[in-house]
Every structure is written in structure tokens, then in C-alpha cells.
Short mmCIF file of C-alpha atoms in Angstrom, two decimals:
data_model
loop_
_atom_site.label_atom_id
_atom_site.label_comp_id
_atom_site.label_asym_id
_atom_site.label_seq_id
_atom_site.Cartn_x
_atom_site.Cartn_y
_atom_site.Cartn_z
CA MET L 694 -44.82 35.06 7.13
CA ALA L 695 -44.16 35.73 10.83
CA ASP L 696 -40.78 37.31 11.46
CA ASN L 697 -39.94 35.56 14.74
CA VAL L 698 -39.64 31.92 15.77
CA PRO L 699 -42.95 31.00 17.47
CA THR L 700 -43.39 29.63 20.97
CA ALA L 701 -45.88 26.77 20.89
CA THR L 702 -48.27 26.16 23.79
CA SER L 703 -49.43 22.70 22.73
CA LEU L 704 -48.13 19.91 20.53
CA ASP L 705 -51.02 20.20 18.08
CA GLU L 706 -49.49 23.52 17.02
CA ILE L 707 -46.38 21.57 15.95
CA TYR L 708 -47.51 18.17 14.65
CA PRO L 709 -50.38 16.90 12.45
CA GLU L 710 -53.21 15.04 14.16
CA GLU L 711 -52.02 11.59 13.09
CA ALA L 712 -48.63 12.16 14.78
CA LEU L 713 -49.88 13.60 18.08
CA SER L 714 -50.21 10.38 20.08
CA GLY L 715 -46.69 9.17 19.32
CA GLN L 716 -45.15 12.61 19.75
CA SER L 717 -46.87 13.16 23.11
CA GLN L 718 -45.35 9.93 24.42
CA ARG L 719 -41.94 10.88 23.01
CA TRP L 720 -41.97 14.35 24.62
CA ARG L 721 -43.03 12.90 27.98
CA ARG L 722 -40.17 10.39 27.85
CA LEU L 723 -37.73 13.18 26.98
CA LEU L 724 -38.81 15.41 29.87
CA ALA L 725 -38.87 12.48 32.33
CA ALA L 726 -35.37 11.47 31.24
CA PHE L 727 -34.21 15.05 31.71
CA ASP L 728 -35.52 15.06 35.28
CA GLU L 729 -33.77 11.75 35.96
CA ARG L 730 -30.40 12.73 34.52
CA TYR L 731 -30.10 16.28 35.79
CA GLY L 732 -32.21 16.18 38.95
CA ARG L 733 -34.52 19.01 37.93
CA SER L 734 -37.05 19.89 35.27
CA ALA L 735 -36.25 21.37 31.89
CA ASP L 736 -37.10 25.05 31.41
CA PHE L 737 -37.97 24.76 27.72
CA VAL L 738 -37.62 22.67 24.57
CA SER L 739 -36.06 23.92 21.34
CA ARG L 740 -37.26 22.15 18.19
CA SER L 741 -36.18 22.17 14.53
CA PRO L 742 -37.36 19.73 11.84
CA GLY L 743 -35.62 17.89 9.06
CA ARG L 744 -36.54 18.56 5.45
CA VAL L 745 -37.08 16.86 2.14
CA ASN L 746 -36.20 18.71 -1.04
CA ILE L 747 -38.87 18.41 -3.73
CA ILE L 748 -36.89 20.04 -6.54
CA GLY L 749 -33.62 21.99 -6.80
CA GLU L 750 -30.86 19.54 -5.85
CA HIS L 751 -27.33 20.76 -5.15
CA ILE L 752 -27.96 24.25 -6.49
CA ASP L 753 -28.52 26.29 -3.32
CA TYR L 754 -24.78 26.83 -2.82
CA SER L 755 -24.64 28.12 -6.40
CA LEU L 756 -27.36 30.60 -5.27
CA TYR L 757 -30.22 29.20 -7.36
CA ASP L 758 -33.77 28.78 -6.06
CA VAL L 759 -35.07 25.56 -4.50
CA LEU L 760 -38.37 24.07 -3.29
CA PRO L 761 -38.06 22.01 -0.09
CA MET L 762 -40.57 21.24 2.65
CA ALA L 763 -40.13 20.46 6.33
CA VAL L 764 -41.00 16.98 7.57
CA THR L 765 -42.39 15.70 10.87
CA VAL L 766 -39.15 14.11 12.06
CA ASP L 767 -37.19 16.61 14.10
CA LEU L 768 -34.49 17.43 16.63
CA LEU L 769 -35.55 18.27 20.19
CA LEU L 770 -33.35 19.89 22.84
CA ALA L 771 -34.70 19.91 26.39
CA VAL L 772 -32.83 22.67 28.22
CA SER L 773 -32.44 24.10 31.69
CA ILE L 774 -30.33 27.11 32.57
CA ARG L 775 -27.60 26.27 35.08
CA PRO L 776 -27.68 28.43 38.21
CA VAL L 777 -24.42 30.37 38.54
CA ASN L 778 -23.91 29.16 42.10
CA THR L 779 -23.73 25.45 41.20
CA GLN L 780 -20.55 23.69 42.25
CA ASP L 781 -19.31 23.19 38.67
CA ASP L 782 -19.93 26.77 37.57
CA LYS L 783 -19.03 28.74 40.68
CA ASP L 784 -15.90 30.87 40.18
CA SER L 785 -15.38 29.39 36.69
CA ASP L 786 -16.53 29.79 33.10
CA PRO L 787 -20.15 28.75 32.33
CA MET L 788 -20.52 25.01 31.82
CA ILE L 789 -22.49 23.07 29.21
CA ARG L 790 -23.57 19.54 30.04
CA ILE L 791 -25.07 17.71 27.07
CA GLU L 792 -26.44 14.19 26.81
CA ASN L 793 -28.49 12.21 24.29
CA VAL L 794 -31.48 9.99 25.02
CA GLN L 795 -29.63 7.31 23.03
CA SER L 796 -26.79 7.22 25.53
CA HIS L 797 -25.63 3.82 24.25
CA LYS L 798 -24.78 5.43 20.91
CA PHE L 799 -23.85 9.00 21.85
CA ASN L 800 -21.56 9.75 24.79
CA ALA L 801 -22.28 12.53 27.27
CA GLN L 802 -20.01 15.55 27.34
CA ARG L 803 -19.34 18.62 29.43
CA PHE L 804 -17.29 21.67 28.54
CA THR L 805 -16.99 25.32 29.46
CA ILE L 806 -17.62 28.43 27.39
CA PRO L 807 -14.41 30.49 27.15
CA PRO L 808 -14.71 34.17 28.15
CA HIS L 809 -13.24 35.34 24.85
CA GLY L 810 -12.89 33.99 21.31
CA HIS L 811 -14.70 31.16 19.51
CA ILE L 812 -15.95 28.00 21.17
CA PRO L 813 -13.34 25.43 20.00
CA ILE L 814 -14.58 22.71 17.62
CA ASP L 815 -12.43 19.83 16.38
CA ASP L 816 -14.10 19.25 13.02
CA SER L 817 -11.85 16.26 12.35
CA SER L 818 -13.30 14.29 15.26
CA GLY L 819 -16.82 13.82 13.88
CA GLU L 820 -18.27 13.88 17.41
CA TRP L 821 -22.03 14.28 17.58
CA GLN L 822 -21.76 17.19 20.03
CA ASN L 823 -19.97 19.27 17.41
CA TYR L 824 -23.32 20.21 15.86
CA PHE L 825 -24.46 21.62 19.19
CA LYS L 826 -21.13 23.42 19.58
CA ALA L 827 -21.56 24.91 16.09
CA GLY L 828 -24.94 26.38 17.02
CA LEU L 829 -23.56 27.48 20.38
CA ARG L 830 -20.59 29.21 18.75
CA GLY L 831 -22.76 31.13 16.30
CA ALA L 832 -25.28 32.16 18.94
CA VAL L 833 -22.62 33.25 21.47
CA ASP L 834 -20.80 35.28 18.80
CA LEU L 835 -24.07 37.03 17.97
CA LEU L 836 -24.89 37.67 21.64
CA ARG L 837 -21.44 39.14 22.24
CA LYS L 838 -21.85 41.49 19.28
CA LYS L 839 -25.19 42.62 20.65
CA GLN L 840 -23.64 43.15 24.09
CA LYS L 841 -20.43 44.78 22.86
CA LYS L 842 -20.82 47.75 25.18
CA ASP L 843 -20.97 45.42 28.18
CA GLU L 844 -17.46 44.06 28.73
CA SER L 845 -18.71 41.73 31.48
CA PHE L 846 -21.25 39.84 29.33
CA MET L 847 -20.95 36.06 29.61
CA PRO L 848 -23.48 33.51 28.35
CA VAL L 849 -25.21 31.22 30.81
CA GLY L 850 -24.40 27.57 31.43
CA MET L 851 -26.91 24.98 30.25
CA ASP L 852 -27.96 21.40 30.81
CA VAL L 853 -29.17 19.83 27.56
CA LEU L 854 -30.78 16.52 26.63
CA VAL L 855 -31.10 15.74 22.92
CA ASP L 856 -33.70 13.57 21.17
CA GLY L 857 -33.45 13.36 17.40
CA SER L 858 -35.81 11.46 15.11
CA VAL L 859 -34.19 12.72 11.88
CA PRO L 860 -32.08 9.76 10.67
CA SER L 861 -28.37 10.60 10.72
CA GLY L 862 -26.89 10.39 7.24
CA GLY L 863 -30.37 9.84 5.82
CA GLY L 864 -30.49 12.85 3.53
CA LEU L 865 -33.16 14.70 5.55
CA SER L 866 -30.67 17.19 6.98
CA SER L 867 -30.27 16.08 10.57
CA SER L 868 -27.18 18.31 10.84
CA ALA L 869 -29.03 21.51 9.94
CA ALA L 870 -31.89 20.62 12.30
CA PHE L 871 -29.37 20.06 15.11
CA VAL L 872 -27.51 23.32 14.49
CA CYS L 873 -30.72 25.37 14.16
CA ALA L 874 -32.24 23.90 17.32
CA SER L 875 -28.97 24.42 19.23
CA ALA L 876 -28.54 28.05 18.21
CA LEU L 877 -32.19 28.74 19.02
CA ALA L 878 -31.79 27.11 22.45
CA VAL L 879 -28.73 29.21 23.31
CA LEU L 880 -30.43 32.44 22.27
CA LYS L 881 -33.52 31.58 24.34
CA ALA L 882 -31.47 30.59 27.39
CA ASN L 883 -29.67 33.92 27.26
CA GLY L 884 -32.79 36.02 27.35
CA GLU L 885 -33.60 36.46 23.64
CA GLU L 886 -37.37 36.18 23.83
CA ALA L 887 -37.92 37.29 20.22
CA VAL L 888 -35.63 35.34 17.88
CA SER L 889 -35.77 36.48 14.26
CA LYS L 890 -36.23 33.61 11.79
CA GLN L 891 -34.01 35.38 9.29
CA GLN L 892 -31.29 35.93 11.86
CA LEU L 893 -31.47 32.31 13.00
CA VAL L 894 -31.14 31.00 9.43
CA ASP L 895 -28.23 33.31 8.61
CA LEU L 896 -26.49 32.32 11.84
CA ALA L 897 -27.05 28.59 11.32
CA ILE L 898 -25.72 28.60 7.74
CA VAL L 899 -22.39 30.03 8.84
CA SER L 900 -22.33 27.95 12.04
CA GLU L 901 -22.65 24.60 10.25
CA ARG L 902 -19.54 25.40 8.23
CA ALA L 903 -17.62 25.12 11.52
CA VAL L 904 -18.06 21.34 11.37
CA GLY L 905 -16.53 21.12 7.91
CA VAL L 906 -19.60 21.33 5.67
CA ASN L 907 -19.85 23.90 2.85
CA SER L 908 -23.55 24.46 3.54
CA GLY L 909 -25.57 26.42 1.00
CA GLY L 910 -28.59 27.49 3.08
CA MET L 911 -31.55 25.46 1.82
CA ASP L 912 -31.53 23.06 4.76
CA GLN L 913 -31.52 25.78 7.40
CA ALA L 914 -34.17 27.85 5.61
CA ALA L 915 -36.48 24.84 5.28
CA SER L 916 -36.03 23.95 8.95
CA VAL L 917 -36.74 27.45 10.28
CA PHE L 918 -39.12 29.12 7.80
CA ALA L 919 -41.39 26.12 7.09
CA VAL L 920 -45.17 26.46 7.38
CA ARG L 921 -47.28 23.36 7.98
CA GLY L 922 -49.15 22.31 4.84
CA ASP L 923 -46.99 24.26 2.39
CA ALA L 924 -43.78 23.75 0.49
CA LEU L 925 -41.22 26.55 0.72
CA TYR L 926 -39.75 28.50 -2.18
CA VAL L 927 -36.27 29.62 -1.13
CA SER L 928 -34.29 32.17 -3.12
CA PHE L 929 -30.64 33.09 -2.57
CA ASP L 930 -29.55 35.57 -5.25
CA SER L 931 -29.38 39.03 -3.69
CA SER L 932 -30.35 37.74 -0.23
CA LEU L 933 -31.96 34.68 1.29
CA THR L 934 -35.76 34.87 1.19
CA ALA L 935 -38.47 32.26 1.65
CA ARG L 936 -42.19 32.13 0.94
CA PRO L 937 -44.73 29.33 1.46
CA ILE L 938 -46.10 27.61 -1.65
CA PRO L 939 -49.43 25.76 -1.31
CA LEU L 940 -49.45 22.40 -3.09
CA PRO L 941 -52.56 22.14 -5.28
CA LYS L 942 -55.19 19.48 -4.72
CA THR L 943 -55.37 17.12 -7.67
CA ASP L 944 -57.42 14.15 -8.80
CA PRO L 945 -55.91 11.66 -8.26
CA GLU L 946 -54.43 13.10 -5.07
CA MET L 947 -50.65 13.66 -5.10
CA THR L 948 -48.73 11.98 -2.30
CA PHE L 949 -45.05 12.35 -1.49
CA LEU L 950 -43.33 9.23 -0.18
CA VAL L 951 -39.88 9.36 1.39
CA ALA L 952 -37.89 6.11 1.30
CA GLN L 953 -34.61 5.42 3.06
CA SER L 954 -31.88 3.54 1.23
CA PHE L 955 -30.13 2.74 4.56
CA VAL L 956 -26.89 3.73 2.89
CA ALA L 957 -25.42 6.30 5.29
CA ALA L 958 -24.39 9.57 3.68
CA ASP L 959 -22.55 11.62 6.31
CA LYS L 960 -21.46 14.90 4.69
CA HIS L 961 -18.79 15.37 7.35
CA VAL L 962 -17.17 12.02 6.60
CA THR L 963 -17.49 11.97 2.81
CA GLY L 964 -17.20 15.73 2.24
CA PRO L 965 -13.65 15.77 0.78
CA VAL L 966 -14.67 13.57 -2.15
CA CYS L 967 -18.41 14.30 -2.33
CA TYR L 968 -20.28 17.32 -1.01
CA ASN L 969 -17.43 19.76 -0.37
CA LEU L 970 -15.74 18.73 -3.61
CA ARG L 971 -18.93 19.61 -5.55
CA VAL L 972 -18.96 23.06 -3.93
CA VAL L 973 -15.37 23.61 -5.08
CA GLU L 974 -16.09 22.29 -8.58
CA CYS L 975 -19.07 24.64 -9.00
CA SER L 976 -17.06 27.63 -7.77
CA LEU L 977 -14.21 26.77 -10.14
CA ALA L 978 -16.66 26.28 -13.01
CA ALA L 979 -17.96 29.81 -12.39
CA GLU L 980 -14.45 31.29 -12.36
CA CYS L 981 -13.29 29.37 -15.44
CA LEU L 982 -16.40 30.24 -17.44
CA ALA L 983 -15.92 33.90 -16.50
CA LYS L 984 -12.41 33.78 -17.96
CA LEU L 985 -13.38 31.79 -21.04
CA LEU L 986 -16.37 34.06 -21.73
CA ASP L 987 -14.26 37.21 -21.35
CA VAL L 988 -16.09 38.61 -18.35
CA ASN L 989 -13.65 41.46 -17.83
CA ASP L 990 -14.18 42.24 -14.18
CA PRO L 991 -13.57 39.67 -11.43
CA LEU L 992 -16.76 37.90 -10.36
CA PRO L 993 -18.32 39.87 -7.50
CA GLU L 994 -18.04 38.32 -4.07
CA ASP L 995 -21.38 36.82 -3.08
CA ALA L 996 -22.98 34.54 -0.49
CA GLY L 997 -21.66 31.32 -2.01
CA PRO L 998 -19.57 29.21 0.37
CA LEU L 999 -16.35 30.22 -1.42
CA GLY L 1000 -17.47 33.75 -2.27
CA VAL L 1001 -18.27 33.14 -5.95
CA SER L 1002 -21.06 31.21 -7.60
CA LEU L 1003 -22.56 30.17 -10.92
CA ARG L 1004 -25.44 32.57 -10.23
CA GLY L 1005 -22.86 35.32 -9.80
CA LEU L 1006 -21.41 34.34 -13.16
CA GLN L 1007 -24.87 34.59 -14.75
CA ASN L 1008 -25.42 38.06 -13.31
CA ALA L 1009 -21.98 39.26 -14.38
CA TYR L 1010 -22.21 37.82 -17.89
CA PHE L 1011 -25.67 39.08 -18.76
CA ARG L 1012 -25.64 42.19 -16.56
CA VAL L 1013 -29.40 42.14 -16.11
CA ARG L 1014 -29.46 43.24 -12.50
CA THR L 1015 -30.74 46.67 -11.59
CA GLU L 1016 -28.78 48.98 -9.32
CA SER L 1017 -31.05 48.00 -6.42
CA GLY L 1018 -30.34 44.30 -6.96
CA GLY L 1019 -33.88 43.49 -8.11
CA ASP L 1020 -35.09 41.56 -11.12
CA PRO L 1021 -36.00 43.49 -14.29
CA PRO L 1022 -39.51 43.22 -15.81
CA GLY L 1023 -40.21 39.83 -17.35
CA PHE L 1024 -37.33 38.38 -15.36
CA GLU L 1025 -38.62 34.82 -15.02
CA SER L 1026 -38.81 34.09 -18.74
CA GLU L 1027 -35.57 35.99 -19.37
CA HIS L 1028 -33.90 34.12 -16.51
CA LYS L 1029 -34.84 30.79 -18.11
CA GLN L 1030 -33.49 31.87 -21.48
CA GLN L 1031 -30.23 32.94 -19.85
CA LEU L 1032 -29.88 29.56 -18.18
CA LYS L 1033 -30.41 27.81 -21.51
CA GLU L 1034 -27.76 30.03 -23.05
CA LEU L 1035 -25.37 29.22 -20.20
CA LEU L 1036 -25.93 25.52 -20.81
CA ARG L 1037 -24.86 26.00 -24.44
CA LEU L 1038 -21.88 28.14 -23.45
CA THR L 1039 -20.79 25.52 -20.91
CA GLN L 1040 -20.82 22.79 -23.55
CA ASP L 1041 -18.94 25.02 -26.01
CA ASN L 1042 -16.26 26.25 -23.60
CA LEU L 1043 -15.75 23.60 -20.91
CA THR L 1044 -15.05 20.89 -23.46
CA GLN L 1045 -13.08 18.35 -21.40
CA THR L 1046 -15.61 15.70 -20.46
CA ASP L 1047 -13.05 13.86 -18.34
CA GLY L 1048 -12.39 16.92 -16.20
CA TYR L 1049 -9.56 19.35 -15.58
CA THR L 1050 -6.38 18.98 -13.54
CA ARG L 1051 -5.25 21.59 -11.02
CA GLU L 1052 -2.59 22.73 -13.49
CA GLU L 1053 -5.12 23.18 -16.29
CA ILE L 1054 -7.48 25.15 -14.05
CA ALA L 1055 -4.68 27.39 -12.80
CA GLU L 1056 -3.69 28.09 -16.40
CA ILE L 1057 -7.24 29.10 -17.36
CA LEU L 1058 -7.47 31.41 -14.35
CA GLY L 1059 -3.99 32.84 -14.84
CA ILE L 1060 -2.84 32.02 -11.32
CA SER L 1061 -0.29 29.69 -9.76
CA GLY L 1062 -1.06 26.27 -8.38
CA GLU L 1063 -0.33 27.59 -4.91
CA GLU L 1064 -2.83 30.41 -5.34
CA LEU L 1065 -5.44 27.95 -6.61
CA GLN L 1066 -4.93 25.74 -3.57
CA GLU L 1067 -5.09 28.62 -1.10
CA ARG L 1068 -8.10 30.31 -2.67
CA TYR L 1069 -10.37 27.33 -3.36
CA MET L 1070 -9.08 24.21 -1.63
CA SER L 1071 -7.88 25.22 1.82
CA LYS L 1072 -11.12 26.26 3.53
CA PHE L 1073 -12.40 22.68 3.59
CA PRO L 1074 -10.41 19.54 2.77
CA ILE L 1075 -11.01 17.98 -0.64
CA ARG L 1076 -9.42 15.10 -2.54
CA ALA L 1077 -9.46 14.97 -6.34
CA GLU L 1078 -7.08 14.58 -9.25
CA ARG L 1079 -9.52 15.91 -11.87
CA PHE L 1080 -12.38 18.37 -11.50
CA LEU L 1081 -15.49 17.75 -13.63
CA LEU L 1082 -16.39 21.40 -14.20
CA ARG L 1083 -18.44 20.83 -17.37
CA HIS L 1084 -20.73 18.21 -15.84
CA ARG L 1085 -21.24 20.12 -12.58
CA ALA L 1086 -22.19 23.36 -14.34
CA MET L 1087 -24.52 21.52 -16.72
CA HIS L 1088 -26.37 19.99 -13.77
CA VAL L 1089 -26.68 23.31 -11.93
CA PHE L 1090 -27.98 25.29 -14.91
CA SER L 1091 -30.40 22.55 -16.02
CA GLU L 1092 -31.66 22.00 -12.46
CA ALA L 1093 -32.28 25.74 -12.06
CA ILE L 1094 -34.42 25.54 -15.22
CA ARG L 1095 -36.31 22.58 -13.77
CA VAL L 1096 -37.14 24.57 -10.63
CA LEU L 1097 -38.60 27.34 -12.77
CA GLU L 1098 -40.63 24.83 -14.78
CA PHE L 1099 -41.87 23.08 -11.62
CA MET L 1100 -42.95 26.39 -10.07
CA SER L 1101 -44.64 27.45 -13.31
CA LEU L 1102 -46.71 24.25 -13.33
CA LEU L 1103 -47.73 24.69 -9.68
CA SER L 1104 -49.13 28.14 -10.37
CA ALA L 1105 -50.33 27.64 -13.96
CA SER L 1106 -53.94 26.55 -13.61
CA ASP L 1107 -56.82 26.77 -11.16
CA PRO L 1108 -58.17 24.16 -10.85
CA PRO L 1109 -55.01 22.21 -11.74
CA SER L 1110 -54.96 19.99 -14.81
CA ASN L 1111 -55.28 16.25 -14.25
CA GLN L 1112 -51.96 16.02 -16.11
CA LEU L 1113 -50.20 18.11 -13.48
CA PRO L 1114 -48.91 15.20 -11.33
CA LYS L 1115 -47.41 13.47 -14.39
CA GLN L 1116 -45.78 16.72 -15.54
CA LEU L 1117 -44.28 17.37 -12.10
CA GLY L 1118 -43.12 13.77 -11.88
CA ALA L 1119 -41.39 13.98 -15.24
CA ILE L 1120 -39.35 16.94 -13.98
CA MET L 1121 -38.36 15.00 -10.85
CA ASN L 1122 -37.23 12.10 -13.05
CA GLU L 1123 -35.02 14.46 -15.04
CA THR L 1124 -33.43 15.65 -11.80
CA GLN L 1125 -32.57 12.07 -10.86
CA ARG L 1126 -31.03 11.47 -14.26
CA SER L 1127 -28.93 14.63 -13.95
CA CYS L 1128 -27.85 13.76 -10.41
CA ARG L 1129 -26.76 10.36 -11.63
CA GLU L 1130 -25.10 11.31 -14.93
CA PHE L 1131 -23.79 14.85 -14.42
CA TYR L 1132 -23.42 15.34 -10.67
CA ASP L 1133 -22.43 11.78 -9.72
CA CYS L 1134 -24.30 12.00 -6.42
CA SER L 1135 -26.61 9.03 -6.74
CA CYS L 1136 -25.71 5.42 -5.93
CA PRO L 1137 -26.94 1.98 -7.11
CA GLU L 1138 -29.28 1.65 -4.12
CA LEU L 1139 -31.00 4.99 -4.80
CA ASP L 1140 -31.22 4.20 -8.51
CA GLU L 1141 -32.89 0.88 -7.70
CA ILE L 1142 -35.40 2.42 -5.28
CA CYS L 1143 -36.36 5.04 -7.86
CA GLN L 1144 -36.82 2.51 -10.67
CA LEU L 1145 -38.90 0.19 -8.46
CA ALA L 1146 -41.19 3.10 -7.59
CA LEU L 1147 -41.65 4.13 -11.23
CA ASP L 1148 -42.37 0.53 -12.25
CA ALA L 1149 -45.03 0.34 -9.51
CA GLY L 1150 -46.82 3.52 -10.64
CA ALA L 1151 -45.00 6.54 -9.23
CA TYR L 1152 -45.08 9.70 -11.35
CA GLY L 1153 -41.62 10.86 -10.32
CA SER L 1154 -38.72 9.54 -8.23
CA ARG L 1155 -35.43 11.09 -7.25
CA LEU L 1156 -32.83 11.26 -4.52
CA THR L 1157 -33.22 14.02 -1.98
CA GLY L 1158 -30.56 15.69 0.12
CA ALA L 1159 -26.88 15.41 -0.59
CA GLY L 1160 -27.19 11.99 -2.21
CA TRP L 1161 -24.56 9.23 -2.18
CA GLY L 1162 -27.10 7.31 -0.11
CA GLY L 1163 -29.69 8.62 2.31
CA CYS L 1164 -33.28 9.15 1.23
CA SER L 1165 -35.32 9.47 -1.92
CA VAL L 1166 -38.58 11.35 -2.58
CA HIS L 1167 -41.37 10.05 -4.81
CA LEU L 1168 -44.52 11.66 -6.22
CA VAL L 1169 -47.14 8.92 -6.20
CA PRO L 1170 -50.89 8.86 -6.95
CA GLN L 1171 -52.75 7.99 -3.74
CA GLU L 1172 -54.13 4.74 -5.16
CA LYS L 1173 -50.60 3.53 -5.99
CA VAL L 1174 -49.05 4.16 -2.56
CA ASP L 1175 -49.55 0.60 -1.31
CA ALA L 1176 -48.20 -0.89 -4.55
CA VAL L 1177 -45.05 1.22 -4.38
CA LYS L 1178 -44.46 0.38 -0.72
CA GLU L 1179 -44.98 -3.32 -1.42
CA ALA L 1180 -42.49 -3.25 -4.30
CA TRP L 1181 -39.86 -1.68 -2.06
CA THR L 1182 -40.55 -4.10 0.79
CA ILE L 1183 -40.27 -7.25 -1.33
CA ARG L 1184 -37.66 -6.27 -3.90
CA TYR L 1185 -35.40 -3.90 -1.94
CA TYR L 1186 -35.68 -4.03 1.86
CA ARG L 1187 -36.33 -7.76 2.32
CA LYS L 1188 -33.84 -8.62 -0.41
CA ARG L 1189 -30.98 -6.36 0.75
CA PHE L 1190 -31.68 -6.50 4.49
CA PRO L 1191 -33.21 -9.94 5.19
CA GLY L 1192 -32.84 -9.51 8.95
CA MET L 1193 -34.69 -6.18 9.08
CA THR L 1194 -37.25 -5.97 11.89
CA GLU L 1195 -40.84 -4.89 11.32
CA GLU L 1196 -40.13 -1.77 13.38
CA LYS L 1197 -37.18 -0.83 11.17
CA LEU L 1198 -39.21 -1.55 8.05
CA ALA L 1199 -41.98 0.74 9.28
CA GLU L 1200 -39.41 3.54 9.60
CA ALA L 1201 -38.05 2.96 6.09
CA VAL L 1202 -40.95 4.57 4.22
CA VAL L 1203 -43.07 7.51 5.35
CA ILE L 1204 -45.82 9.53 3.74
CA SER L 1205 -44.43 13.04 3.83
CA LYS L 1206 -46.69 16.03 4.35
CA PRO L 1207 -45.27 19.56 4.65
CA GLY L 1208 -44.49 20.15 8.32
CA SER L 1209 -44.01 23.15 10.60
CA GLY L 1210 -40.71 24.92 11.21
CA SER L 1211 -38.55 25.69 14.25
CA CYS L 1212 -40.25 26.59 17.50
CA LEU L 1213 -39.81 26.89 21.25
CA PHE L 1214 -41.94 25.25 23.93
CA ASP L 1215 -41.95 26.46 27.52
CA VAL L 1216 -42.14 23.53 29.93
CA LYS L 1217 -44.78 23.92 32.64
CA GLY L 1218 -45.06 20.90 34.87
CA SER L 1219 -44.36 17.30 33.91
CA ASP L 1220 -47.02 16.86 31.23
CA VAL L 1221 -47.27 18.03 27.62
CA THR L 1222 -50.37 18.12 25.46
#
């Protein structure tokens, strides 16, 4: 896999043939709008896609492997570098002017980059520009570290126009696409011609946490590392790595459908009781299991959002890691057996099915309530009276097993068995059940969409993304695609949203093929091809 983010020279390097006509018109409108709003042409476009997760839900921040793929919908930033002698920038700090093509929904903003310290972000405001500021902050911090010997270094000002087709709150990771594209744009504008994919992913993971989201890393990896036509196997244990996984051709042909519930699931808004709370619960489950299982040493600090993870617990408990951090021979089968053992140990030791209070958790860990609050609940706001450690750990360990089983099926036979789609679908169905019963991240609308799809002939149906609304992903035989779409149209969309326009209905369901990852596009003239 190429190490650096590519620079595309034509749109057919970015999009599949069936999307080219619509994307060409969209890019032309974006560049024309940039000319109109800023009075000059854009220098380049920075692009990062959304993603759909095929298997491995809510386990990346526990450092377990996942299998997402990028999608065609994406976030575009048209950018021009502001000359230093412009009236706004002369004798002052560099200025950022940022607007959105949907100006009726997203207000324009301008701000300056301070000469020292972090770019300020008010993560309580929920403003759309915060995602750009998060990418800007991470990129500027990196640039300043690279230029540490040059005391006079100051990033350039920029004019930016944003066009996003990833639905906000739709579960396809619009936030990660925005942060990745923003960081990439800032690096490019400041002379970084060769941007490392790995560096961009690492930067974006940390940057998104500045807007109050305990991001695990799957979304950013899928957006940046994706290869058109392939899914992406992302691993987090000793370090973040990604490799493309071809999806086998089957008879009948496997098709992935993505369906929107139109229930918004904004991680920033609902984080204290949903996404961020789950991160805290998983971290606390790891720490409590370590105590209850008599792991003598403290869990080693790792790349989890709070510095400890269930994967770290596994490594500490079984001590199967080599000194170099690699996997021992026969690791995959041993890894699966360990996960099964951890499932049993979780059921035997975390026995309170109704959850644990702060006081009970502090007692298990041998710390005060104040220490518990400071260590685990102060980085990001959460709200909970009881913490369902047993259920969260059971989902994570069982989902990690499902990822292994899914990957094993993908690589098991050549040519693939005609039973393969049904086997993969069954695993996806188990994920949905676990998300609903153990992780509490589904909702009635997602449950209904999944059941309608299965009744109409889908092999497997499950939520994708954070959950609590957003999108769902469905593995469907090609000959059943129309039947599934019709079932949703009649029994979900028309029933729940009787006033929905045909245009909105067309956006509700898309056939999802693995798309390409982040890229840059140098603007030359007014046309794009």
C-alpha cells in the first residue's frame, strides 16, 4: 500500500464510472462557488470519504481489529492560500475564512491562527467549523514540531469552501472525513507535498478528540487508507496498521446496501450518555477485570482513548506477547480461544447484570470516588448512575471473535463456497443482536430496517457506525436488491415519513461498493474531468 496520500489528476481516479457524471457537476459547482465567494480560484481540493463498517462494531477503541470500507460520499475542501499582503492578514496573525456550500444551514466564519499554543476550540458549542479547527490544530501542532528550530515559523492563512455529501449524524463518519480532509488541506497549504497516510491517520485520531469524541481510529483509517474495490482490515494492538482485503466474487453476487434511518446520531451531542460513556465503560471493565482476575501489575498504558483497553487486559492476563510486540506462532487460533475464555471470565466475575455504581467500581479498583472521577470521567463529559461493565465487555469480546470468523470465511476457499454469503450474513446478524442486547446502541428504527431487509431476502443486516440512529448495512443477494429496497420504501420510509420527496428517498438507500481513500487534487483552470 502506498505510503503517501495520492494527488489525483482526474476524477476517474477517485470515483467509479457510474458516479463520474454527478461528481463532475458537483466539483464544477464547488469551484465556481469558490470563485464567486472569494474572488479568485481555488489552488487545490482536499478530499476524504465516509465509511461503512462491515464487521467489528464499537471495538476499535478497545484495540480490536475491524473491517470497514470507504464509500463514495465524501467531504471536499476547496482551498486557496491567502497572500500575506492581503488587508486582513497584513501585520496580523494568519486568517482562516471558511464557508460551506450550504450557507443556509452552516454559517460562515473567520478566525486567526495564534502565534503560539493550540488553536482554541469550544467543544461545547457544537459548531460545524469545529471539525475543521480540529484538523487545523493537529496539523499546525505537527508543522510546528517539524519546524522547531525555526522560531519564526507561522502557518499560512487559507480561504476554504466545504462541500460534504456524507450525511451528518448518519453513521458514515462525516466527522472523521471532515477532520481528515481539513488536516490534509492544512499540511498541503503549508508546503507538505508528501503527506504520510500513517501520519495523517494518527494526527486525525487525536485531533477529533478535541471536539469531545473519544475516537478509536477505525473511521480515520478507513477514510485515509482505503483502496477502491477492497475492504480494509484495520488492526490496533501494538500499532495501527491497515491492509486491503479483496471481497470474493460469489454466485449469487454479494451486494452491500446502506440504508439511512433518518434518526440523527450526532456523537458530539449524545456522547455523554452514548458513545463516550461506552468508551468509559469498556475502560472500566478492563480495569475491574484486571483486579478481579488478579493481574498483579497495573494494565500497561496503551493507545486506547483513556490509556487502557480490553485488548490490553487480554495481553496482560495471558502474557502471550513477545518482547518485540508481535504475535506468537499460531496466534489467530490462540487469540480466538483467549477471547472465548475472556467471555467466560467476564460472566463469572462481572456478575451484576444491572451494572455497577461509581462507589462499587471504586471499591473494586481500590481507589476513592474522587480518583475514579478524575482518572476516567473528566476527560470527556459522561452521565450515568450505573455502568454496565458486564454487557459491554461481553459485546467487545464476542464481536472480536466475529471479526476473526468473518475474516476466516473470506480467505477460506478459492473459489468461495456458495454458502459463503449466508455464513457472512449470519455473523452480521449476530453483531446486530449484540449491539441491541449487550451494547444498547441500536434503536427501534434500526431494528425495524434490519428485520424488513431479512424478511425480504437479505443474508445479513446490522447497524453501522456509532448506532443510536444513523445508517445500517445489509448483505443482499443481487437478485433480492429490488425486493429489499421496495420493502423499505413501502413499510418504513413512506410509513414513517409520508411527506418524503423522491429526491430524499433516492438518497435513503445506496448500493455501497468499496471506495477510494483521501486524496488531493490540484486545480488547473475552471474545469475538472
